[in-house]
Amino acid sequence: MDALAILDERFITCVLPNAPLLTLGENYAWLEGPVWFADHDCLLVSDLPNDRILRVVGDQVSLFRQPSGFANGHARDRQGRLIGCSHRNRCITRTELDGSITVLADRFRGKRLNAPNDVVVKRDGSIWFSDPHYGISTDYEGGKQEPELPPSLYRLDPDGTLALVADDFAGPNGLCFSPDERLLYVAESGPQFAPDPERHIRVFGVDGARLTGGRVFHSVSPGFADGMRCDEDGRVWSSAGDGVHCLDPSGALLGKILTGGTVANLEFGGRNRSRLFLCAGHRLCAIYTNVRGAVSL
Ligand code: MG
């Protein structure tokens, strides 16, 4: 199968027709939460239902951490430390430079968070995360537990203050700032077991610590958007039911990287951040592109 679908001629310069879509590993339970460590030339990625985090060096995959607290999304803070979402423990964690793990947030107004799903760190050091119900709705991805809070989006400030920034979601999922941090893209994947849930990417204006707007930016089909990344020119590369979809900043679909199945998340890495790693369900894939991921550190 040809891995590239050019739907708009502007996509031609974004990809490399001679770059193979490689499978780096397979038979995982469900991959999520990829994050690139350029200083270690490696990728960390959650094998979520297996309660572990994998490390990818070159094309070699090995175990980084198990148990992981059913880790989902990851990011790095301004000091380069690993920030993670734990379904099982219903919290946001930070891995310190000595390897110990600090819980940064696990309650809002006295109630337990649900199951933090994805996390991004802004240049001012604030940590933004989605907190839907998905991770505590099944024993497969973290263990059935009762939710205590509505599905919401939070911001954790460097002083430890946790603030609600938006709560009009059925299920907030993947998050991505535009390169200039003036926009926040939020994938909404709806109620998990609804027969025809509303699924789309919304875009918010970022006004300091607040969000404005929240219009529908793009409705991904087939499947739905989960993890997303921007390239340095502001295109949005979204997960989808048939691979990765590349959207221009107006929301137009430019083209696809087809994997033959669902991609849940993705991350730019490798030299110059031009290698795209794909959490392709039970497979980990990678393909070199002709764009560079937005600088995140
Ligand atoms: Mg997600």
PDB file of C-alpha atoms and ligand atoms in Angstrom:
ATOM      1  CA  MET A   1       0.000   0.000   0.000  1.00  0.00           C
ATOM      2  CA  ASP A   2       1.236   3.440  -0.830  1.00  0.00           C
ATOM      3  CA  ALA A   3       1.748   5.158   2.514  1.00  0.00           C
ATOM      4  CA  LEU A   4       1.153   8.682   1.227  1.00  0.00           C
ATOM      5  CA  ALA A   5      -2.090  10.259   0.035  1.00  0.00           C
ATOM      6  CA  ILE A   6      -1.591  13.688  -1.549  1.00  0.00           C
ATOM      7  CA  LEU A   7      -4.919  15.511  -1.370  1.00  0.00           C
ATOM      8  CA  ASP A   8      -3.602  19.054  -1.839  1.00  0.00           C
ATOM      9  CA  GLU A   9      -0.499  19.915  -3.853  1.00  0.00           C
ATOM     10  CA  ARG A  10       0.843  21.824  -0.832  1.00  0.00           C
ATOM     11  CA  PHE A  11       1.368  18.435   0.844  1.00  0.00           C
ATOM     12  CA  ILE A  12       3.911  17.355  -1.786  1.00  0.00           C
ATOM     13  CA  THR A  13       6.703  19.354  -0.168  1.00  0.00           C
ATOM     14  CA  CYS A  14       5.791  18.107   3.327  1.00  0.00           C
ATOM     15  CA  VAL A  15       6.615  14.463   2.696  1.00  0.00           C
ATOM     16  CA  LEU A  16       9.278  12.317   1.038  1.00  0.00           C
ATOM     17  CA  PRO A  17       7.992   9.856  -1.564  1.00  0.00           C
ATOM     18  CA  ASN A  18      11.069   7.640  -1.186  1.00  0.00           C
ATOM     19  CA  ALA A  19      10.941   7.460   2.639  1.00  0.00           C
ATOM     20  CA  PRO A  20       9.599   4.108   3.849  1.00  0.00           C
ATOM     21  CA  LEU A  21       6.999   3.723   6.554  1.00  0.00           C
ATOM     22  CA  LEU A  22       8.927   1.459   8.906  1.00  0.00           C
ATOM     23  CA  THR A  23       7.500  -0.766  11.612  1.00  0.00           C
ATOM     24  CA  LEU A  24       9.867  -0.538  14.594  1.00  0.00           C
ATOM     25  CA  GLY A  25       7.905  -2.974  16.758  1.00  0.00           C
ATOM     26  CA  GLU A  26       4.567  -4.730  16.927  1.00  0.00           C
ATOM     27  CA  ASN A  27       2.238  -6.797  19.096  1.00  0.00           C
ATOM     28  CA  TYR A  28       1.890  -4.034  21.665  1.00  0.00           C
ATOM     29  CA  ALA A  29      -1.398  -3.718  23.541  1.00  0.00           C
ATOM     30  CA  TRP A  30      -2.056  -0.060  22.613  1.00  0.00           C
ATOM     31  CA  LEU A  31       0.531   2.649  22.090  1.00  0.00           C
ATOM     32  CA  GLU A  32       0.093   6.221  23.293  1.00  0.00           C
ATOM     33  CA  GLY A  33       1.924   9.191  24.763  1.00  0.00           C
ATOM     34  CA  PRO A  34       5.083   9.453  22.622  1.00  0.00           C
ATOM     35  CA  VAL A  35       7.639  12.091  23.653  1.00  0.00           C
ATOM     36  CA  TRP A  36      11.017  12.846  22.091  1.00  0.00           C
ATOM     37  CA  PHE A  37      14.239  13.305  24.098  1.00  0.00           C
ATOM     38  CA  ALA A  38      16.689  14.857  21.648  1.00  0.00           C
ATOM     39  CA  ASP A  39      19.379  14.981  24.344  1.00  0.00           C
ATOM     40  CA  HIS A  40      19.208  11.191  24.651  1.00  0.00           C
ATOM     41  CA  ASP A  41      18.346  10.601  20.983  1.00  0.00           C
ATOM     42  CA  CYS A  42      15.396   8.507  22.094  1.00  0.00           C
ATOM     43  CA  LEU A  43      11.627   8.316  22.170  1.00  0.00           C
ATOM     44  CA  LEU A  44       9.562   7.286  25.172  1.00  0.00           C
ATOM     45  CA  VAL A  45       6.140   5.839  24.412  1.00  0.00           C
ATOM     46  CA  SER A  46       3.383   4.293  26.555  1.00  0.00           C
ATOM     47  CA  ASP A  47       2.242   0.714  25.947  1.00  0.00           C
ATOM     48  CA  LEU A  48      -0.804   1.653  27.917  1.00  0.00           C
ATOM     49  CA  PRO A  49      -2.739  -1.557  28.738  1.00  0.00           C
ATOM     50  CA  ASN A  50       0.566  -3.342  29.442  1.00  0.00           C
ATOM     51  CA  ASP A  51       1.222  -0.732  32.148  1.00  0.00           C
ATOM     52  CA  ARG A  52       4.647   0.129  30.791  1.00  0.00           C
ATOM     53  CA  ILE A  53       6.670   2.798  29.038  1.00  0.00           C
ATOM     54  CA  LEU A  54       9.008   1.807  26.216  1.00  0.00           C
ATOM     55  CA  ARG A  55      12.208   3.494  25.068  1.00  0.00           C
ATOM     56  CA  VAL A  56      13.094   3.657  21.388  1.00  0.00           C
ATOM     57  CA  VAL A  57      16.728   4.271  20.428  1.00  0.00           C
ATOM     58  CA  GLY A  58      17.323   4.300  16.699  1.00  0.00           C
ATOM     59  CA  ASP A  59      15.054   1.473  15.558  1.00  0.00           C
ATOM     60  CA  GLN A  60      15.478  -0.556  18.771  1.00  0.00           C
ATOM     61  CA  VAL A  61      12.681  -0.773  21.337  1.00  0.00           C
ATOM     62  CA  SER A  62      13.343  -1.656  24.987  1.00  0.00           C
ATOM     63  CA  LEU A  63      11.600  -1.343  28.347  1.00  0.00           C
ATOM     64  CA  PHE A  64      11.900   1.992  30.162  1.00  0.00           C
ATOM     65  CA  ARG A  65       9.485   1.629  33.100  1.00  0.00           C
ATOM     66  CA  GLN A  66       7.007  -0.942  34.401  1.00  0.00           C
ATOM     67  CA  PRO A  67       4.627  -0.503  36.109  1.00  0.00           C
ATOM     68  CA  SER A  68       3.865   2.938  34.754  1.00  0.00           C
ATOM     69  CA  GLY A  69       0.604   3.682  36.574  1.00  0.00           C
ATOM     70  CA  PHE A  70      -1.043   3.010  33.202  1.00  0.00           C
ATOM     71  CA  ALA A  71       0.700   6.039  31.749  1.00  0.00           C
ATOM     72  CA  ASN A  72      -0.900   7.762  28.783  1.00  0.00           C
ATOM     73  CA  GLY A  73       0.241  11.179  27.468  1.00  0.00           C
ATOM     74  CA  HIS A  74       3.699  12.629  28.021  1.00  0.00           C
ATOM     75  CA  ALA A  75       5.511  15.909  27.624  1.00  0.00           C
ATOM     76  CA  ARG A  76       8.678  17.560  28.914  1.00  0.00           C
ATOM     77  CA  ASP A  77       8.761  20.590  31.139  1.00  0.00           C
ATOM     78  CA  ARG A  78      11.038  23.605  30.671  1.00  0.00           C
ATOM     79  CA  GLN A  79      13.795  21.797  32.584  1.00  0.00           C
ATOM     80  CA  GLY A  80      13.473  18.756  30.317  1.00  0.00           C
ATOM     81  CA  ARG A  81      11.865  16.551  32.947  1.00  0.00           C
ATOM     82  CA  LEU A  82       9.301  13.936  31.951  1.00  0.00           C
ATOM     83  CA  ILE A  83       5.707  14.954  32.683  1.00  0.00           C
ATOM     84  CA  GLY A  84       3.180  12.127  32.535  1.00  0.00           C
ATOM     85  CA  CYS A  85      -0.510  11.284  32.810  1.00  0.00           C
ATOM     86  CA  SER A  86      -1.401   8.287  34.988  1.00  0.00           C
ATOM     87  CA  HIS A  87      -4.766   6.647  34.469  1.00  0.00           C
ATOM     88  CA  ARG A  88      -4.517   4.214  37.374  1.00  0.00           C
ATOM     89  CA  ASN A  89      -3.305   6.764  39.890  1.00  0.00           C
ATOM     90  CA  ARG A  90      -5.450   9.555  38.451  1.00  0.00           C
ATOM     91  CA  CYS A  91      -2.694  12.138  38.496  1.00  0.00           C
ATOM     92  CA  ILE A  92      -0.050  14.178  36.697  1.00  0.00           C
ATOM     93  CA  THR A  93       3.492  13.125  37.523  1.00  0.00           C
ATOM     94  CA  ARG A  94       6.980  14.503  37.057  1.00  0.00           C
ATOM     95  CA  THR A  95      10.039  12.277  36.892  1.00  0.00           C
ATOM     96  CA  GLU A  96      12.816  14.097  38.719  1.00  0.00           C
ATOM     97  CA  LEU A  97      16.437  14.119  37.617  1.00  0.00           C
ATOM     98  CA  ASP A  98      17.248  11.555  40.345  1.00  0.00           C
ATOM     99  CA  GLY A  99      14.580   9.196  38.959  1.00  0.00           C
ATOM    100  CA  SER A 100      12.032   9.699  41.718  1.00  0.00           C
ATOM    101  CA  ILE A 101       8.456  10.451  40.749  1.00  0.00           C
ATOM    102  CA  THR A 102       6.556  13.441  42.116  1.00  0.00           C
ATOM    103  CA  VAL A 103       2.763  13.745  41.940  1.00  0.00           C
ATOM    104  CA  LEU A 104       2.071  17.276  40.723  1.00  0.00           C
ATOM    105  CA  ALA A 105      -1.739  17.182  40.730  1.00  0.00           C
ATOM    106  CA  ASP A 106      -4.304  14.572  41.692  1.00  0.00           C
ATOM    107  CA  ARG A 107      -7.253  16.601  43.025  1.00  0.00           C
ATOM    108  CA  PHE A 108      -9.318  19.594  42.069  1.00  0.00           C
ATOM    109  CA  ARG A 109     -11.352  21.292  44.786  1.00  0.00           C
ATOM    110  CA  GLY A 110     -11.004  18.185  46.956  1.00  0.00           C
ATOM    111  CA  LYS A 111     -12.210  15.720  44.322  1.00  0.00           C
ATOM    112  CA  ARG A 112      -9.988  13.196  42.586  1.00  0.00           C
ATOM    113  CA  LEU A 113      -9.049  13.802  38.983  1.00  0.00           C
ATOM    114  CA  ASN A 114     -10.531  11.247  36.568  1.00  0.00           C
ATOM    115  CA  ALA A 115      -7.817   9.889  34.301  1.00  0.00           C
ATOM    116  CA  PRO A 116      -5.462  12.526  32.842  1.00  0.00           C
ATOM    117  CA  ASN A 117      -5.103  11.705  29.158  1.00  0.00           C
ATOM    118  CA  ASP A 118      -2.769  14.144  27.416  1.00  0.00           C
ATOM    119  CA  VAL A 119      -0.468  16.904  28.594  1.00  0.00           C
ATOM    120  CA  VAL A 120       1.403  19.845  27.088  1.00  0.00           C
ATOM    121  CA  VAL A 121       3.773  22.350  28.676  1.00  0.00           C
ATOM    122  CA  LYS A 122       3.712  26.013  27.730  1.00  0.00           C
ATOM    123  CA  ARG A 123       6.860  28.130  27.587  1.00  0.00           C
ATOM    124  CA  ASP A 124       5.814  29.907  30.800  1.00  0.00           C
ATOM    125  CA  GLY A 125       6.115  26.552  32.583  1.00  0.00           C
ATOM    126  CA  SER A 126       2.389  25.955  32.996  1.00  0.00           C
ATOM    127  CA  ILE A 127       1.212  22.376  32.438  1.00  0.00           C
ATOM    128  CA  TRP A 128      -2.082  21.920  30.575  1.00  0.00           C
ATOM    129  CA  PHE A 129      -3.855  18.565  30.604  1.00  0.00           C
ATOM    130  CA  SER A 130      -7.104  16.906  29.611  1.00  0.00           C
ATOM    131  CA  ASP A 131      -9.010  14.847  32.182  1.00  0.00           C
ATOM    132  CA  PRO A 132     -11.748  12.762  30.530  1.00  0.00           C
ATOM    133  CA  HIS A 133     -13.295   9.588  31.949  1.00  0.00           C
ATOM    134  CA  TYR A 134     -11.841   7.116  29.429  1.00  0.00           C
ATOM    135  CA  GLY A 135      -8.962   5.772  31.521  1.00  0.00           C
ATOM    136  CA  ILE A 136     -11.150   4.710  34.440  1.00  0.00           C
ATOM    137  CA  SER A 137     -14.014   3.356  32.311  1.00  0.00           C
ATOM    138  CA  THR A 138     -12.351   0.003  31.640  1.00  0.00           C
ATOM    139  CA  ASP A 139     -10.072  -2.427  33.429  1.00  0.00           C
ATOM    140  CA  TYR A 140      -7.986  -2.567  30.257  1.00  0.00           C
ATOM    141  CA  GLU A 141      -6.546   0.942  30.442  1.00  0.00           C
ATOM    142  CA  GLY A 142      -6.245   1.644  34.138  1.00  0.00           C
ATOM    143  CA  GLY A 143      -8.990  -0.023  36.145  1.00  0.00           C
ATOM    144  CA  LYS A 144     -12.652   0.794  36.523  1.00  0.00           C
ATOM    145  CA  GLN A 145     -13.129   3.568  39.042  1.00  0.00           C
ATOM    146  CA  GLU A 146     -15.851   6.080  39.726  1.00  0.00           C
ATOM    147  CA  PRO A 147     -15.298   9.507  38.183  1.00  0.00           C
ATOM    148  CA  GLU A 148     -15.648  12.429  40.575  1.00  0.00           C
ATOM    149  CA  LEU A 149     -15.330  15.351  38.155  1.00  0.00           C
ATOM    150  CA  PRO A 150     -16.791  16.250  34.757  1.00  0.00           C
ATOM    151  CA  PRO A 151     -14.510  15.810  31.723  1.00  0.00           C
ATOM    152  CA  SER A 152     -12.399  18.978  31.747  1.00  0.00           C
ATOM    153  CA  LEU A 153      -9.242  20.751  30.761  1.00  0.00           C
ATOM    154  CA  TYR A 154      -6.904  22.064  33.479  1.00  0.00           C
ATOM    155  CA  ARG A 155      -3.847  24.279  33.816  1.00  0.00           C
ATOM    156  CA  LEU A 156      -1.268  23.675  36.520  1.00  0.00           C
ATOM    157  CA  ASP A 157       0.825  26.762  37.185  1.00  0.00           C
ATOM    158  CA  PRO A 158       4.478  26.604  38.263  1.00  0.00           C
ATOM    159  CA  ASP A 159       3.416  27.671  41.779  1.00  0.00           C
ATOM    160  CA  GLY A 160       1.249  24.538  42.053  1.00  0.00           C
ATOM    161  CA  THR A 161      -2.112  26.233  41.516  1.00  0.00           C
ATOM    162  CA  LEU A 162      -4.535  24.043  39.576  1.00  0.00           C
ATOM    163  CA  ALA A 163      -7.156  25.932  37.563  1.00  0.00           C
ATOM    164  CA  LEU A 164     -10.058  24.787  35.430  1.00  0.00           C
ATOM    165  CA  VAL A 165      -9.729  26.284  31.942  1.00  0.00           C
ATOM    166  CA  ALA A 166     -12.619  24.615  30.068  1.00  0.00           C
ATOM    167  CA  ASP A 167     -15.303  22.097  30.942  1.00  0.00           C
ATOM    168  CA  ASP A 168     -17.724  22.048  28.006  1.00  0.00           C
ATOM    169  CA  PHE A 169     -16.443  18.729  26.676  1.00  0.00           C
ATOM    170  CA  ALA A 170     -17.905  15.271  26.304  1.00  0.00           C
ATOM    171  CA  GLY A 171     -14.372  13.919  26.230  1.00  0.00           C
ATOM    172  CA  PRO A 172     -11.295  16.136  25.831  1.00  0.00           C
ATOM    173  CA  ASN A 173      -8.398  14.100  24.547  1.00  0.00           C
ATOM    174  CA  GLY A 174      -5.216  15.098  22.665  1.00  0.00           C
ATOM    175  CA  LEU A 175      -3.736  18.582  23.112  1.00  0.00           C
ATOM    176  CA  CYS A 176      -1.352  20.663  21.029  1.00  0.00           C
ATOM    177  CA  PHE A 177      -0.275  24.310  21.133  1.00  0.00           C
ATOM    178  CA  SER A 178       0.401  26.141  17.877  1.00  0.00           C
ATOM    179  CA  PRO A 179       4.116  27.003  17.529  1.00  0.00           C
ATOM    180  CA  ASP A 180       3.501  30.574  18.741  1.00  0.00           C
ATOM    181  CA  GLU A 181       1.307  29.286  21.597  1.00  0.00           C
ATOM    182  CA  ARG A 182      -1.499  31.610  20.572  1.00  0.00           C
ATOM    183  CA  LEU A 183      -3.758  28.639  19.816  1.00  0.00           C
ATOM    184  CA  LEU A 184      -4.553  25.421  21.653  1.00  0.00           C
ATOM    185  CA  TYR A 185      -5.954  22.509  19.670  1.00  0.00           C
ATOM    186  CA  VAL A 186      -8.098  20.087  21.672  1.00  0.00           C
ATOM    187  CA  ALA A 187      -9.222  16.776  20.210  1.00  0.00           C
ATOM    188  CA  GLU A 188     -12.642  15.796  21.458  1.00  0.00           C
ATOM    189  CA  SER A 189     -13.490  12.118  21.126  1.00  0.00           C
ATOM    190  CA  GLY A 190     -16.926  12.072  22.748  1.00  0.00           C
ATOM    191  CA  PRO A 191     -18.498   9.528  25.103  1.00  0.00           C
ATOM    192  CA  GLN A 192     -16.454   6.328  24.839  1.00  0.00           C
ATOM    193  CA  PHE A 193     -19.306   3.894  24.258  1.00  0.00           C
ATOM    194  CA  ALA A 194     -21.738   6.147  22.402  1.00  0.00           C
ATOM    195  CA  PRO A 195     -22.779   4.685  19.019  1.00  0.00           C
ATOM    196  CA  ASP A 196     -22.193   7.930  17.125  1.00  0.00           C
ATOM    197  CA  PRO A 197     -20.249  10.300  19.344  1.00  0.00           C
ATOM    198  CA  GLU A 198     -19.422  13.844  18.312  1.00  0.00           C
ATOM    199  CA  ARG A 199     -15.763  13.852  17.392  1.00  0.00           C
ATOM    200  CA  HIS A 200     -13.679  16.766  16.201  1.00  0.00           C
ATOM    201  CA  ILE A 201     -10.721  19.018  16.863  1.00  0.00           C
ATOM    202  CA  ARG A 202     -11.547  22.343  18.490  1.00  0.00           C
ATOM    203  CA  VAL A 203      -9.289  25.387  18.474  1.00  0.00           C
ATOM    204  CA  PHE A 204      -9.089  27.882  21.321  1.00  0.00           C
ATOM    205  CA  GLY A 205      -7.338  31.224  21.515  1.00  0.00           C
ATOM    206  CA  VAL A 206      -4.803  31.344  24.339  1.00  0.00           C
ATOM    207  CA  ASP A 207      -4.983  34.620  26.242  1.00  0.00           C
ATOM    208  CA  GLY A 208      -2.308  34.248  28.881  1.00  0.00           C
ATOM    209  CA  ALA A 209      -3.736  31.742  31.326  1.00  0.00           C
ATOM    210  CA  ARG A 210      -7.234  31.742  29.804  1.00  0.00           C
ATOM    211  CA  LEU A 211      -8.837  30.207  26.735  1.00  0.00           C
ATOM    212  CA  THR A 212     -11.171  31.990  24.356  1.00  0.00           C
ATOM    213  CA  GLY A 213     -13.411  30.702  21.568  1.00  0.00           C
ATOM    214  CA  GLY A 214     -13.374  26.970  21.026  1.00  0.00           C
ATOM    215  CA  ARG A 215     -14.837  26.571  17.547  1.00  0.00           C
ATOM    216  CA  VAL A 216     -14.652  23.313  15.619  1.00  0.00           C
ATOM    217  CA  PHE A 217     -11.402  23.383  13.645  1.00  0.00           C
ATOM    218  CA  HIS A 218     -11.721  20.087  11.766  1.00  0.00           C
ATOM    219  CA  SER A 219     -13.716  16.870  11.943  1.00  0.00           C
ATOM    220  CA  VAL A 220     -11.434  13.923  11.316  1.00  0.00           C
ATOM    221  CA  SER A 221     -12.776  11.009   9.312  1.00  0.00           C
ATOM    222  CA  PRO A 222     -12.472   8.061   9.320  1.00  0.00           C
ATOM    223  CA  GLY A 223     -12.085   7.499  13.022  1.00  0.00           C
ATOM    224  CA  PHE A 224     -11.341  10.454  15.228  1.00  0.00           C
ATOM    225  CA  ALA A 225      -8.553  12.703  16.438  1.00  0.00           C
ATOM    226  CA  ASP A 226      -6.612  11.712  19.547  1.00  0.00           C
ATOM    227  CA  GLY A 227      -2.987  12.849  19.744  1.00  0.00           C
ATOM    228  CA  MET A 228      -1.800  15.744  17.550  1.00  0.00           C
ATOM    229  CA  ARG A 229       1.453  17.602  16.858  1.00  0.00           C
ATOM    230  CA  CYS A 230       2.203  20.837  15.029  1.00  0.00           C
ATOM    231  CA  ASP A 231       5.107  21.253  12.672  1.00  0.00           C
ATOM    232  CA  GLU A 232       7.155  24.441  12.867  1.00  0.00           C
ATOM    233  CA  ASP A 233       5.049  26.058  10.115  1.00  0.00           C
ATOM    234  CA  GLY A 234       1.849  25.572  12.097  1.00  0.00           C
ATOM    235  CA  ARG A 235       0.340  22.615  10.265  1.00  0.00           C
ATOM    236  CA  VAL A 236      -1.522  20.197  12.516  1.00  0.00           C
ATOM    237  CA  TRP A 237      -0.664  16.503  12.148  1.00  0.00           C
ATOM    238  CA  SER A 238      -3.557  14.603  13.642  1.00  0.00           C
ATOM    239  CA  SER A 239      -4.140  10.973  14.495  1.00  0.00           C
ATOM    240  CA  ALA A 240      -7.042   9.373  12.604  1.00  0.00           C
ATOM    241  CA  GLY A 241      -8.704   6.066  11.872  1.00  0.00           C
ATOM    242  CA  ASP A 242      -6.570   5.377   8.793  1.00  0.00           C
ATOM    243  CA  GLY A 243      -3.259   6.924   9.825  1.00  0.00           C
ATOM    244  CA  VAL A 244      -2.132  10.528  10.200  1.00  0.00           C
ATOM    245  CA  HIS A 245      -3.895  13.506   8.611  1.00  0.00           C
ATOM    246  CA  CYS A 246      -2.041  16.734   7.872  1.00  0.00           C
ATOM    247  CA  LEU A 247      -4.157  19.881   8.241  1.00  0.00           C
ATOM    248  CA  ASP A 248      -3.168  23.388   7.297  1.00  0.00           C
ATOM    249  CA  PRO A 249      -3.779  26.178   9.867  1.00  0.00           C
ATOM    250  CA  SER A 250      -7.164  26.912   8.253  1.00  0.00           C
ATOM    251  CA  GLY A 251      -8.286  23.324   8.962  1.00  0.00           C
ATOM    252  CA  ALA A 252      -8.028  22.068   5.358  1.00  0.00           C
ATOM    253  CA  LEU A 253      -6.901  18.466   4.887  1.00  0.00           C
ATOM    254  CA  LEU A 254      -3.661  18.475   2.884  1.00  0.00           C
ATOM    255  CA  GLY A 255      -2.790  14.804   2.848  1.00  0.00           C
ATOM    256  CA  LYS A 256      -2.413  11.597   4.790  1.00  0.00           C
ATOM    257  CA  ILE A 257       0.134   9.073   5.919  1.00  0.00           C
ATOM    258  CA  LEU A 258      -1.767   5.812   5.659  1.00  0.00           C
ATOM    259  CA  THR A 259      -0.978   2.986   8.066  1.00  0.00           C
ATOM    260  CA  GLY A 260      -3.909   0.701   7.319  1.00  0.00           C
ATOM    261  CA  GLY A 261      -5.456   1.279  10.742  1.00  0.00           C
ATOM    262  CA  THR A 262      -5.929   3.614  13.664  1.00  0.00           C
ATOM    263  CA  VAL A 263      -3.180   5.911  14.847  1.00  0.00           C
ATOM    264  CA  ALA A 264      -3.714   7.142  18.416  1.00  0.00           C
ATOM    265  CA  ASN A 265      -0.817   9.551  18.724  1.00  0.00           C
ATOM    266  CA  LEU A 266       2.342  10.791  17.052  1.00  0.00           C
ATOM    267  CA  GLU A 267       5.541  12.683  17.759  1.00  0.00           C
ATOM    268  CA  PHE A 268       8.229  14.408  15.747  1.00  0.00           C
ATOM    269  CA  GLY A 269      11.747  13.340  16.652  1.00  0.00           C
ATOM    270  CA  GLY A 270      15.019  12.218  15.204  1.00  0.00           C
ATOM    271  CA  ARG A 271      17.618  14.542  13.772  1.00  0.00           C
ATOM    272  CA  ASN A 272      16.016  17.961  13.130  1.00  0.00           C
ATOM    273  CA  ARG A 273      12.670  16.688  14.470  1.00  0.00           C
ATOM    274  CA  SER A 274      11.717  15.538  10.975  1.00  0.00           C
ATOM    275  CA  ARG A 275      11.086  11.864  11.743  1.00  0.00           C
ATOM    276  CA  LEU A 276       7.464  11.185  12.608  1.00  0.00           C
ATOM    277  CA  PHE A 277       6.828   8.374  15.095  1.00  0.00           C
ATOM    278  CA  LEU A 278       3.349   6.873  14.921  1.00  0.00           C
ATOM    279  CA  CYS A 279       1.503   5.025  17.677  1.00  0.00           C
ATOM    280  CA  ALA A 280      -0.296   2.867  15.144  1.00  0.00           C
ATOM    281  CA  GLY A 281      -2.460   0.798  17.478  1.00  0.00           C
ATOM    282  CA  HIS A 282      -0.470  -2.370  18.159  1.00  0.00           C
ATOM    283  CA  ARG A 283       2.487  -1.235  16.021  1.00  0.00           C
ATOM    284  CA  LEU A 284       5.096   1.454  16.419  1.00  0.00           C
ATOM    285  CA  CYS A 285       5.916   3.021  13.064  1.00  0.00           C
ATOM    286  CA  ALA A 286       8.212   5.790  11.871  1.00  0.00           C
ATOM    287  CA  ILE A 287       8.603   7.753   8.669  1.00  0.00           C
ATOM    288  CA  TYR A 288      10.870  10.623   7.689  1.00  0.00           C
ATOM    289  CA  THR A 289       9.035  13.746   6.514  1.00  0.00           C
ATOM    290  CA  ASN A 290      10.140  16.974   4.873  1.00  0.00           C
ATOM    291  CA  VAL A 291       8.882  19.173   7.716  1.00  0.00           C
ATOM    292  CA  ARG A 292      10.233  19.752  11.194  1.00  0.00           C
ATOM    293  CA  GLY A 293       8.184  19.385  14.343  1.00  0.00           C
ATOM    294  CA  ALA A 294       7.517  22.541  16.313  1.00  0.00           C
ATOM    295  CA  VAL A 295      10.153  23.217  18.938  1.00  0.00           C
ATOM    296  CA  SER A 296       8.793  22.108  22.302  1.00  0.00           C
ATOM    297  CA  LEU A 297      11.736  22.864  24.579  1.00  0.00           C
TER     298      LEU A 297
HETATM  299 MG    MG B   1      -5.389  10.476  24.125  1.00  0.00          MG
END
